[in-house]
Coordinates of C-alpha atoms and ligand atoms in Angstrom, one line a residue:
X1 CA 18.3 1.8 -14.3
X2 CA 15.2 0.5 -12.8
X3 CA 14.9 -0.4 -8.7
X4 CA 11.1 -1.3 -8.0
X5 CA 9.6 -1.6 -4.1
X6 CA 6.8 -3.8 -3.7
X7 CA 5.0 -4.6 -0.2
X8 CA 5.5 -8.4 0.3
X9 CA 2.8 -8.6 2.9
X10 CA -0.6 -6.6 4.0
X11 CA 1.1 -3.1 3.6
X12 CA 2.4 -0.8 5.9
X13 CA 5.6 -2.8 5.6
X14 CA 7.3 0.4 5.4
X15 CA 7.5 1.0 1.7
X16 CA 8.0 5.0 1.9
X17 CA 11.0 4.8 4.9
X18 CA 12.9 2.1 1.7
X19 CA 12.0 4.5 -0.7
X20 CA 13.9 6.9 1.1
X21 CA 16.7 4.7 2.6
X22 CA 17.9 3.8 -1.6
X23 CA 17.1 7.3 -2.9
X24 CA 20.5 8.8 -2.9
X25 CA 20.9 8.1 -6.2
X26 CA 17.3 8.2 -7.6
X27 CA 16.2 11.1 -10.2
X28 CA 12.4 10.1 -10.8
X29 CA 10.0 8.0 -8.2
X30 CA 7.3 6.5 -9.7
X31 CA 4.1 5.3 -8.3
X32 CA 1.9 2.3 -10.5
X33 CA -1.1 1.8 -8.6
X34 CA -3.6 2.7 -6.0
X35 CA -4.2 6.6 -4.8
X36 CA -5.0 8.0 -1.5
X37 CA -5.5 4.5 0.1
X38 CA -1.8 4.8 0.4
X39 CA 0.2 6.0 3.7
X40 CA 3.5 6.1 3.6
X41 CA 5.8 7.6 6.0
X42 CA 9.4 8.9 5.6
X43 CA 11.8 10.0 8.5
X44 CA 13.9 12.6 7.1
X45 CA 16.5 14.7 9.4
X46 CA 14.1 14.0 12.8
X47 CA 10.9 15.7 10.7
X48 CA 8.1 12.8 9.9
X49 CA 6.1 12.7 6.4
X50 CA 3.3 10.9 6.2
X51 CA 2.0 10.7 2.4
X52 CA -0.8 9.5 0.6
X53 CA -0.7 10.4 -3.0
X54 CA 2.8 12.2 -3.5
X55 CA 5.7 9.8 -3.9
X56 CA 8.2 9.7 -0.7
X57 CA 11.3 10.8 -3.4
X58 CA 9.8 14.1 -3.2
X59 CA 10.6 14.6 0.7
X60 CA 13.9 14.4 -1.1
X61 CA 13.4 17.2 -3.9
X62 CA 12.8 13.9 -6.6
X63 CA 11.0 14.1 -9.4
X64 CA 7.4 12.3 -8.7
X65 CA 5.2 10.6 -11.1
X66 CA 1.4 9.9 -10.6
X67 CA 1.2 6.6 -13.1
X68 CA -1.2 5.8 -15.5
X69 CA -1.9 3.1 -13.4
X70 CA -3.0 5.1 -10.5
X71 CA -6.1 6.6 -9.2
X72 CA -5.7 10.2 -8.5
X73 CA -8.1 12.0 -6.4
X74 CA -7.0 15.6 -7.0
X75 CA -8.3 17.1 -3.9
X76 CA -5.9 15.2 -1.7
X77 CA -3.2 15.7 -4.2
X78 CA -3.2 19.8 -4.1
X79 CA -3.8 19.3 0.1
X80 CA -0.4 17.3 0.1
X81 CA 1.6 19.5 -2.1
X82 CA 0.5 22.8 -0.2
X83 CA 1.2 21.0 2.9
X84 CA 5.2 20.2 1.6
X85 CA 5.1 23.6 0.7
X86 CA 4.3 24.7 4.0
X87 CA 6.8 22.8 5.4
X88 CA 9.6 24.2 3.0
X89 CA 9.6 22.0 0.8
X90 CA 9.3 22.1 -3.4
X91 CA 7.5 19.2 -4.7
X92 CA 7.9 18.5 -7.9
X93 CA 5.0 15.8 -8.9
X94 CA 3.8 14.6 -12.7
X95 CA 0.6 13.2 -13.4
X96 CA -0.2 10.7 -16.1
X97 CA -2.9 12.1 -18.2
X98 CA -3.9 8.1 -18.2
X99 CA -4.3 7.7 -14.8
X100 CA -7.8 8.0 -13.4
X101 CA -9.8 10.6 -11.7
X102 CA -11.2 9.8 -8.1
X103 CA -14.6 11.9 -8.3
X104 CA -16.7 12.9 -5.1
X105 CA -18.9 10.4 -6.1
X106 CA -16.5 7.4 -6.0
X107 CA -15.6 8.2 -2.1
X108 CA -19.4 8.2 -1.2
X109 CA -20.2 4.9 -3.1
X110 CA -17.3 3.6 -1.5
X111 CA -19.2 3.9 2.0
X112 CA -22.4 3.0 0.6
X113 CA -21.4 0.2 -0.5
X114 CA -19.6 -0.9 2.7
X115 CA -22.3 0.0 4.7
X116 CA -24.2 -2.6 2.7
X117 CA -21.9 -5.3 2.8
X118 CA -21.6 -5.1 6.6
X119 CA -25.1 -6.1 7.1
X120 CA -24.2 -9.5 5.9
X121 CA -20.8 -9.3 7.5
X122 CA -19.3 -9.1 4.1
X123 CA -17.5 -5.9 4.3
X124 CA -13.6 -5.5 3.2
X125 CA -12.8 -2.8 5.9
X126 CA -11.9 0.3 2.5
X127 CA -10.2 3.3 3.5
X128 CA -13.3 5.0 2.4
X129 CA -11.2 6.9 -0.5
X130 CA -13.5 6.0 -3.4
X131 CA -10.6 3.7 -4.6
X132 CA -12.9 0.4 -5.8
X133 CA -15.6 2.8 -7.3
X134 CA -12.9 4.1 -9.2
X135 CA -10.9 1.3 -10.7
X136 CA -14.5 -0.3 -11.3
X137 CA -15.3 2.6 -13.5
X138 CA -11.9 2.4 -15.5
X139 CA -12.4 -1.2 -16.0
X140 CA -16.1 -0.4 -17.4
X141 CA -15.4 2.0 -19.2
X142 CA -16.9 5.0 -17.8
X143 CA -14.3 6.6 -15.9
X144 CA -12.8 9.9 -16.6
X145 CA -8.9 10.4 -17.2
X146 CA -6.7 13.0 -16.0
X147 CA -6.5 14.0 -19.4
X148 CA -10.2 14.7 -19.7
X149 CA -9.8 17.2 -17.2
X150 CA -8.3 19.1 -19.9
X151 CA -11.0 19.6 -22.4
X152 CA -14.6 20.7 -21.0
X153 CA -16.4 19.1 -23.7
X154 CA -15.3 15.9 -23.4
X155 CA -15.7 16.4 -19.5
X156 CA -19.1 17.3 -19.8
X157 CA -20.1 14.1 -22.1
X158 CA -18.3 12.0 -20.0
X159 CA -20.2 13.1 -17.0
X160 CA -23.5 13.6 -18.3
X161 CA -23.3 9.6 -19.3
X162 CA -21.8 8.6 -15.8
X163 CA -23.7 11.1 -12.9
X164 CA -27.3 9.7 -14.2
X165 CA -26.0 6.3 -13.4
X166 CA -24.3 7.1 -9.9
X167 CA -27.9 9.1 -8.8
X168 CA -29.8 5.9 -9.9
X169 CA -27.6 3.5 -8.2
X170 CA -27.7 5.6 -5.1
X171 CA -31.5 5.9 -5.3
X172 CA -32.7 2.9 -6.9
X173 CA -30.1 0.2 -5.5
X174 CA -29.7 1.2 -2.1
X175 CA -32.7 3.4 -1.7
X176 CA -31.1 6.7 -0.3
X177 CA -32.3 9.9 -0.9
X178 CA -29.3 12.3 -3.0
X179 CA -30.7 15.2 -1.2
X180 CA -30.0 13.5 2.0
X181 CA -26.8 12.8 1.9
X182 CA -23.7 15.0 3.0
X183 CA -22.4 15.9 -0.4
X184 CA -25.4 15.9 -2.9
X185 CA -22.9 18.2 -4.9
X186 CA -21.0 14.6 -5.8
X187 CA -24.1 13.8 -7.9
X188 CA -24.2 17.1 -9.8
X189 CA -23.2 17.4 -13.5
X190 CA -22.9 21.1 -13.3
X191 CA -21.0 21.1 -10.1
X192 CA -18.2 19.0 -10.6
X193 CA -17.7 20.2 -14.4
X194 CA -16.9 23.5 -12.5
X195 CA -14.8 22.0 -9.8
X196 CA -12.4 19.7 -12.3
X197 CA -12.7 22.0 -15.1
X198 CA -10.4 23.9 -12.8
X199 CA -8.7 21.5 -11.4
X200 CA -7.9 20.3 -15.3
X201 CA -6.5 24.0 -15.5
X202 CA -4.5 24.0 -12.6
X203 CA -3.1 20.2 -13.3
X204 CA -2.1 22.6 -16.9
X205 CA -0.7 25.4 -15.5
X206 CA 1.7 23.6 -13.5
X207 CA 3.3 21.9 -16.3
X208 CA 2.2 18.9 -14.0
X209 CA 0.7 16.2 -16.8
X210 CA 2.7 13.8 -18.8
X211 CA 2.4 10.8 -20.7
X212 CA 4.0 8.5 -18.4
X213 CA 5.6 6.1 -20.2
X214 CA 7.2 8.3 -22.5
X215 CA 8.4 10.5 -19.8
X216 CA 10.3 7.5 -17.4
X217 CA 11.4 6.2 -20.5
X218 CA 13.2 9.4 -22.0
X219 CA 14.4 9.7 -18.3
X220 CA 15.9 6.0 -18.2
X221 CA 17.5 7.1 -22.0
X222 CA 19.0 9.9 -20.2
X223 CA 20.7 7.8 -17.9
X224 CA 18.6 8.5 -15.1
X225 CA 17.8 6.7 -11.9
X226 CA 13.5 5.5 -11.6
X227 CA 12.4 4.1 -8.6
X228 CA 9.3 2.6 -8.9
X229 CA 7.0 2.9 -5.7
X230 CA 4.3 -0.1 -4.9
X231 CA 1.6 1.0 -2.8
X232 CA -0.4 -1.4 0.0
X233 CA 1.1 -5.4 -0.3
X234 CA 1.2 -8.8 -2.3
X235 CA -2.2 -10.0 -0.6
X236 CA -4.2 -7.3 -0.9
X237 CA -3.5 -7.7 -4.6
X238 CA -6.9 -7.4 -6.8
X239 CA -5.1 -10.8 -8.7
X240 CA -3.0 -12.4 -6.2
X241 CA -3.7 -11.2 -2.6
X242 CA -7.1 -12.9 -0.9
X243 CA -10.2 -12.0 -2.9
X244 CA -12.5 -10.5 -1.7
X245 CA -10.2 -8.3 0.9
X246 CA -8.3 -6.4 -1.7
X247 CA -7.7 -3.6 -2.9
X248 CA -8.1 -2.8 -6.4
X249 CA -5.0 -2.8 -8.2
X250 CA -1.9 -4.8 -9.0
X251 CA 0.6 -3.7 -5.9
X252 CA 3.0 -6.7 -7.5
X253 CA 5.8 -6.1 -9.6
X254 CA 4.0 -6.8 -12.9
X255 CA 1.9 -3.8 -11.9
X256 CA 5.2 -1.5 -11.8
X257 CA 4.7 -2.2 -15.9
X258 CA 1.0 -1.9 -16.6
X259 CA 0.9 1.4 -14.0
X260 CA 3.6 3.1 -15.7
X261 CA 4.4 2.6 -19.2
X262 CA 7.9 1.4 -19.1
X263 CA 7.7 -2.5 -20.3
X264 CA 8.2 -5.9 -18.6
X265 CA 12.0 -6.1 -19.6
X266 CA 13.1 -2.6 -18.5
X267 CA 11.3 -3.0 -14.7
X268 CA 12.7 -6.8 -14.8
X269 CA 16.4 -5.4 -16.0
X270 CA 16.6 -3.7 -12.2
X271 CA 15.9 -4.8 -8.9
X272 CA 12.6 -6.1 -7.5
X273 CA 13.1 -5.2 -3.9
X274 CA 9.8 -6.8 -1.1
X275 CA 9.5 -5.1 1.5
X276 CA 8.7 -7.2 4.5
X277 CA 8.0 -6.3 8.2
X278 CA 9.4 -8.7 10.3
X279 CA 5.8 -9.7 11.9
X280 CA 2.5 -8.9 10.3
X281 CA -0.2 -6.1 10.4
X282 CA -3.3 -5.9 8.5
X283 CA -6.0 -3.2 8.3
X284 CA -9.5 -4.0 7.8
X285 CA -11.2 -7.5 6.9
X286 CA -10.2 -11.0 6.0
X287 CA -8.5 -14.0 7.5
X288 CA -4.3 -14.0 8.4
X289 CA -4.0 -17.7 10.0
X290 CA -0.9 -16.6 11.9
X291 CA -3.0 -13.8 14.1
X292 CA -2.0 -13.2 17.8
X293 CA -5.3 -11.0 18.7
X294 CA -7.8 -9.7 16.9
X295 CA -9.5 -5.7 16.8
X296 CA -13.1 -6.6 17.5
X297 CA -15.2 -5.9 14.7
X298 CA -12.7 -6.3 12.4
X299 CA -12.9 -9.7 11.0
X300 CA -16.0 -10.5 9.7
X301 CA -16.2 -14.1 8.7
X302 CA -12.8 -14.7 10.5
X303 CA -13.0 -13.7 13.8
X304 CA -12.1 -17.5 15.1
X305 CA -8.5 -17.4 14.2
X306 CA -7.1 -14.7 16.1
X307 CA -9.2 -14.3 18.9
X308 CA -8.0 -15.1 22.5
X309 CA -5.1 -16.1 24.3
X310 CA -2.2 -14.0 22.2
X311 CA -4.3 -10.5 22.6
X312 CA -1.7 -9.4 25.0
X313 CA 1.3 -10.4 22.9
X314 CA -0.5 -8.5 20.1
X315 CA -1.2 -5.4 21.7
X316 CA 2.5 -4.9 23.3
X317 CA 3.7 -5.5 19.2
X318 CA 1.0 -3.1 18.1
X319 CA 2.1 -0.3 21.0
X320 CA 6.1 -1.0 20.3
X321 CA 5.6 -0.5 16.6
X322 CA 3.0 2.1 16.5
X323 CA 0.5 -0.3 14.5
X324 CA -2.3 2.4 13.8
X325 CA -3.2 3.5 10.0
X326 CA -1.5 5.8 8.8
X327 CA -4.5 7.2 6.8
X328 CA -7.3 6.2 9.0
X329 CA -5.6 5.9 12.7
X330 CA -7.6 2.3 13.2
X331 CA -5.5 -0.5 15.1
X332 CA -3.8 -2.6 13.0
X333 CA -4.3 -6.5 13.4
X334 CA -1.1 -7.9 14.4
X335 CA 0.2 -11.6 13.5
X336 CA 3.5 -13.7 13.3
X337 CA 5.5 -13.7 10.3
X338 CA 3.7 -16.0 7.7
X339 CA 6.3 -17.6 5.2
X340 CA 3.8 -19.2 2.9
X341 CA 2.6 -15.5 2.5
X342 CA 6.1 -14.9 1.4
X343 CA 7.5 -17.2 -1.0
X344 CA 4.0 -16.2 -3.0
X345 CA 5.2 -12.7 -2.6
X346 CA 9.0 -13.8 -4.0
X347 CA 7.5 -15.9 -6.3
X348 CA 4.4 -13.8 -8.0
X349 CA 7.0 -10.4 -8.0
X350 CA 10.2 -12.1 -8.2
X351 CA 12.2 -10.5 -5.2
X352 CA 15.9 -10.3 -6.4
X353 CA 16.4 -9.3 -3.1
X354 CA 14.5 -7.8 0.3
X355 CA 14.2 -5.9 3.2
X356 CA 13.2 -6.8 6.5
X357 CA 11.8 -3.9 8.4
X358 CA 10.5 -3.6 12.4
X359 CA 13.6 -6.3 13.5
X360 CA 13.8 -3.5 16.8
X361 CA 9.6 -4.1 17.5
X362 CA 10.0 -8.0 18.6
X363 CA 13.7 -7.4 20.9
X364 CA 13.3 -7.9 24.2
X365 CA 10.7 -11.2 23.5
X366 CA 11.4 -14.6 24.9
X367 CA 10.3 -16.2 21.6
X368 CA 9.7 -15.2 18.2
X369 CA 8.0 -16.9 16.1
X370 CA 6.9 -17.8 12.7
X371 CA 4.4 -19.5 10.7
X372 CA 7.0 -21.7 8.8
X373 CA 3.8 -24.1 6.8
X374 CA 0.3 -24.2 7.2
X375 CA -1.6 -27.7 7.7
X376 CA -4.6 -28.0 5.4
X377 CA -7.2 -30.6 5.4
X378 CA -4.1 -33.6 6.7
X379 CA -1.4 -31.9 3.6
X380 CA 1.6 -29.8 4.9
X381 CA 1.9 -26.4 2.5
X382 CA 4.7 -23.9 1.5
X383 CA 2.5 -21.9 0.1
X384 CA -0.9 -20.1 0.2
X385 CA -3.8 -21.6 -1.2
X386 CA -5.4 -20.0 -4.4
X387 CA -9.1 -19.6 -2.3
X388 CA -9.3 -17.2 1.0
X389 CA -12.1 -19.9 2.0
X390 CA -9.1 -22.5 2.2
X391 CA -6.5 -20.0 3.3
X392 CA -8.9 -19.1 6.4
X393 CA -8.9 -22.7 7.3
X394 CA -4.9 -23.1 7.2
X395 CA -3.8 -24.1 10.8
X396 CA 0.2 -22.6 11.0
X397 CA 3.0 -25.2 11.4
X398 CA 5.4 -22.8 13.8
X399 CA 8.9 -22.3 14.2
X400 CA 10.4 -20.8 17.1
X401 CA 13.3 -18.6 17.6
X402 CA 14.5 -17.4 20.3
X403 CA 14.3 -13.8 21.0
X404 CA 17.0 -11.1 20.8
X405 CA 17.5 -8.3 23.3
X406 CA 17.0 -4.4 22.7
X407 CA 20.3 -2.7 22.3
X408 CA 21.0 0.7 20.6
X409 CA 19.6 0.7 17.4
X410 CA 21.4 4.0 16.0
X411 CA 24.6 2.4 16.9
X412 CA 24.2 -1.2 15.6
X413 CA 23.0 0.6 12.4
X414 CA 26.3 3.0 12.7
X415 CA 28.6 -0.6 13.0
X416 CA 27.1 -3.1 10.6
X417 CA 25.1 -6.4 10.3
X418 CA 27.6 -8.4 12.2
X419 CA 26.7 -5.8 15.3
X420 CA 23.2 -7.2 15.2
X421 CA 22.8 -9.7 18.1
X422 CA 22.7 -12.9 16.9
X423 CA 19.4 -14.5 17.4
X424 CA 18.5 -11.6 15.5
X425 CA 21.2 -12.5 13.0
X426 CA 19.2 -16.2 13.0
X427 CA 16.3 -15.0 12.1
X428 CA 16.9 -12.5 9.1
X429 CA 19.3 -15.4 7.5
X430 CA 16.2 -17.9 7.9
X431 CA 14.1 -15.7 5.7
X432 CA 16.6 -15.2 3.5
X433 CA 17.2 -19.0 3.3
X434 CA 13.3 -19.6 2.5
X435 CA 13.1 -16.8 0.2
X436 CA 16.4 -17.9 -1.9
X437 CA 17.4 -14.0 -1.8
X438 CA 19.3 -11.7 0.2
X439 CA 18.6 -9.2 3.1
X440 CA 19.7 -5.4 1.4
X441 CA 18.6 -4.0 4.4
X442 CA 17.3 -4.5 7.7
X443 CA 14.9 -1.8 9.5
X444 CA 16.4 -1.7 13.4
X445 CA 14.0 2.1 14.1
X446 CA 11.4 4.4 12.0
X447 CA 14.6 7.0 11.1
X448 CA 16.8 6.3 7.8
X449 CA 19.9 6.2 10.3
X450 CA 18.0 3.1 12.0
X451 CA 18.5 0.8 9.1
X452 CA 21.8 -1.4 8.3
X453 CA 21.9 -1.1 4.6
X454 CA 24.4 -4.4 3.2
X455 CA 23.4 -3.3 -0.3
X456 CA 22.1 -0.6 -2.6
X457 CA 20.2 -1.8 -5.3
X458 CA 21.3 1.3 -7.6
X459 CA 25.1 0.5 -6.4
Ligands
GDP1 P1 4.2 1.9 4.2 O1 2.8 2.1 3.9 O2 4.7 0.6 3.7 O3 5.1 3.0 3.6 O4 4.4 1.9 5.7 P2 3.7 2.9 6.8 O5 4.4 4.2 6.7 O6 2.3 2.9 6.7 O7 4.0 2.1 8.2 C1 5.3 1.8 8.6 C2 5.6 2.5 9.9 O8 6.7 1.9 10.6 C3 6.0 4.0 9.8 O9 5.5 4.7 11.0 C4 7.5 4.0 9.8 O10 8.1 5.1 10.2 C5 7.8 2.8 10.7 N1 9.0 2.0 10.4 C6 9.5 1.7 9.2 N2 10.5 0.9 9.3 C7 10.7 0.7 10.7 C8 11.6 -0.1 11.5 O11 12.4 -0.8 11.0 N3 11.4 -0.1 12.8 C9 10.4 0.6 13.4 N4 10.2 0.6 14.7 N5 9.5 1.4 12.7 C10 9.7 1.4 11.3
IMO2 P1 0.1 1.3 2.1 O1 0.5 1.8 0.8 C1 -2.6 -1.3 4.4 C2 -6.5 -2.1 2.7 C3 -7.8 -1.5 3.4 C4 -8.8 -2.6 3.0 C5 -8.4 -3.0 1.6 C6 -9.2 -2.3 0.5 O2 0.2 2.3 3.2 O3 0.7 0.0 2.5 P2 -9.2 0.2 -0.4 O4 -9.4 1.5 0.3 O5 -7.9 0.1 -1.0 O6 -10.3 -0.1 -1.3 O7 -9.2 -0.9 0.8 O8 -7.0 -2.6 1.5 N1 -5.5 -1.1 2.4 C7 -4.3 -1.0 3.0 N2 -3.8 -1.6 4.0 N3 -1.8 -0.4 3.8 C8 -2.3 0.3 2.7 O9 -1.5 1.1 1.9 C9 -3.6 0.0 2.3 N4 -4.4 0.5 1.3 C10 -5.5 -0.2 1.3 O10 -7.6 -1.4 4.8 O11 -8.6 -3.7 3.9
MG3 MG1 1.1 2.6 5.0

């Protein structure tokens, strides 16, 4: 049995605390997409994870898998699982010898490149982890594999066609001197075959590469439990988020298939669960029509929507909930709940069900509210427009709720849904109506005994 997480929003919807929350009965966790862009955070018995690369089952002594459809930077993946060891824990974590390799080189384009794009205003706010230089290589057919890392040879050719390229991009593009820069070792043939022929060996040694899709599928044959782990949200998806301020894969569910191996039918035989936070936060660029205050600096293009009058109402949200990256600590932008955003999300992943996280962040507010249609151009839509250009322009048609008071979490957790106070009550079932599927859990605090779970998806 299958149970696949995918962020119905902008990320950060707290992915790694679900993860968690239904892995009782999980034997492998999976990740499909993206690398070390990723930060996900799991409460487990007080102590707080906060991973990058390693799937959140293996705070729980799971099984991990790194799939094919991932980009693996192995630096930050040996940092993460000496760090769980530190901490007494065993990581167990498999690699697909599909996925790609995150080189030194990919991280420093990534910043050349949006140092660039911010002279025109253009730039998408990266994580700086080399994560579109990557996938760009994969999809032109330069990049290296995890399995390359395996045979020197092939390393070598592949890196003796690619490095040339990367120096004369650097140099001739965007005029920079190599030797200048931080790192010129990223630009070195002779360097990095040393560094990831050893890395390749290490990867070996451990017994740590797999063929993906062979190995989750002989695990499902076993009768095992695979939980398959989305990283960042539905609109920063490369396909179906808002071009250009994406990330680079497919963080939707058909992305669970393509990133792992297993097949359309076997993730669409289990649970698509989104995970939604009961407002919005966004790192880095791009429009979100519902905004309550923007981060200065951090809108290029867009700034008009959210500046002004809400900045208060935003920053109270962003202190309550803690809204700062999880991999680079910059304020998150913080918004209203935007339900066009959503039924895309149901729609383009197919949400047999969801959960809604942060319901404890907005108690104690007069009103809550929620952009329930956006007015475009004289037209009322349900639904986000295919263009960011339009999307930007979208004025929100709100609803309001009224607010719900802040009670004991732990305790309304401890007693049930029904203990939930009822505008709270209102305004999970009002989702739910929209979203024509139910709410499996609702996130009342960061700790897994701060949720009220109505349903597990491997029950
Ligand atoms: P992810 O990237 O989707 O895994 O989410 P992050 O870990 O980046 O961000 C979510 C943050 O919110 C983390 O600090 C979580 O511990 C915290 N969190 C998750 N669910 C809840 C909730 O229901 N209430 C509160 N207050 N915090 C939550
Ligand atoms: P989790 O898994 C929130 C954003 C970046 C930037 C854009 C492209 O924790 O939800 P990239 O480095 O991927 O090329 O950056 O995507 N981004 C995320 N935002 N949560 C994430 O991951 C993100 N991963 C990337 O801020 O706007
Ligand atoms: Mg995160």
């Amino acid at each position: 049995m299958t149970v696949t997480i995918v962020g119905a929003q902008l990320g950060d919807e707290g992915k790694g605390g679900v993860v968690d929350i239904f892995g009782d009965a999980v034997d492998v966790v999976a990740r499909y997409q993206g690398g070390d862009n990723a930060g996900h955070t799991v409460v487990h018995e007080g102590d707080e994870y906060k991973l990058s690369l390693v799937p959140s089952g293996a705070v729980r002594g799971k099984t991990g898998v790194l799939g094919n459809g991932c980009v693996v930077n192995p630096r930050t993946l040996f940092d993460e699982l000496d760090a769980l060891r530190e901490r007494g824990l065993d990581p167990d974590v498999r690699v697909a010898k599909r996925a790609h390799v995150i080189l030194p080189y990919h991280r420093v384009l990534d910043g050349i490149e949006e140092e660039a794009k911010s002279e025109d205003d253009q730039e998408v706010g990266t994580t700086g982890r080399g994560i579109g230089p990557t996938y760009e290589d994969k999809a032109g057919r330069r990049g290296v594999r995890v399995g390359d890392l395996l045979n020197p040879d092939v390393l070598r050719d592949r890196l003796e066609y690619v490095v040339p390229q990367k120096r004369a991009l650097v140099e001739n593009v965007y005029d920079i001197d190599i030797d200048d820069l931080e790192n010129p070792d990223a630009f070195d043939v002779d360097a990095l075959h040393d560094e990831f022929t050893a890395i390749g060996e290490r990867l070996d040694e451990n017994d740590m590469l797999v063929n993906a899709g062979e190995f989750l599928s002989a695990a499902i044959d076993d009768g095992e439990n695979v939980m398959m782990e989305g990283a960042q949200g539905t609109i920063i998806d490369i396909d179906h988020g808002n071009y250009p301020y994406v990330t680079s894969s497919n963080p939707t569910a058909g992305g669970a298939a393509t990133g792992t191996g297993l097949s359309p039918g076997v993730v669409g035989s289990g649970d698509v669960v989104g995970i939604v936070k009961s407002y919005l936060t966004r790192v880095g660029s791009g429009p979100m029509p519902t905004e309550l205050g923007g981060v200065e600096g951090d809108t290029p293009g867009y700034d008009e929507q959210g500046e002004g009058e809400n900045e208060e109402l935003a920053t109270y949200i962003r202190e309550e909930g803690g809204e700062y990256g999880t991999v680079t600590g910059r304020p998150r932008r913080v918004a209203w709940l935007d339900m066009p955003m959503l039924r895309h999300a149901a729609r383009t992943s197919g949400f047999t069900g969801f959960v809604l996280n942060h319901l404890d962040v907005l108690a104690g507010l007069d009103e809550v509210k929620v952009g329930h249609a956006y007015e475009l151009d004289g037209e009322v839509l349900e639904t986000m427009p295919a263009t960011t250009e339009e999307w930007a322009r979208c004025d929100p048609v709100y609803e309001t709720f009224d607010g719900w008071p802040e009670v004991d979490w732990a305790t309304v957790a401890d007693d049930g849904y029904d203990a939930l106070p009822a505008n709270a009550r209102a305004y999970v079932e009002y989702v739910e109506e929209e979203l024509g599927a139910p709410a499996y859990a609702i996130g009342v605090g960061p700790g897994r005994e701060e949720t009220v779970v109505r349903h597990d998806p491997f029950e």
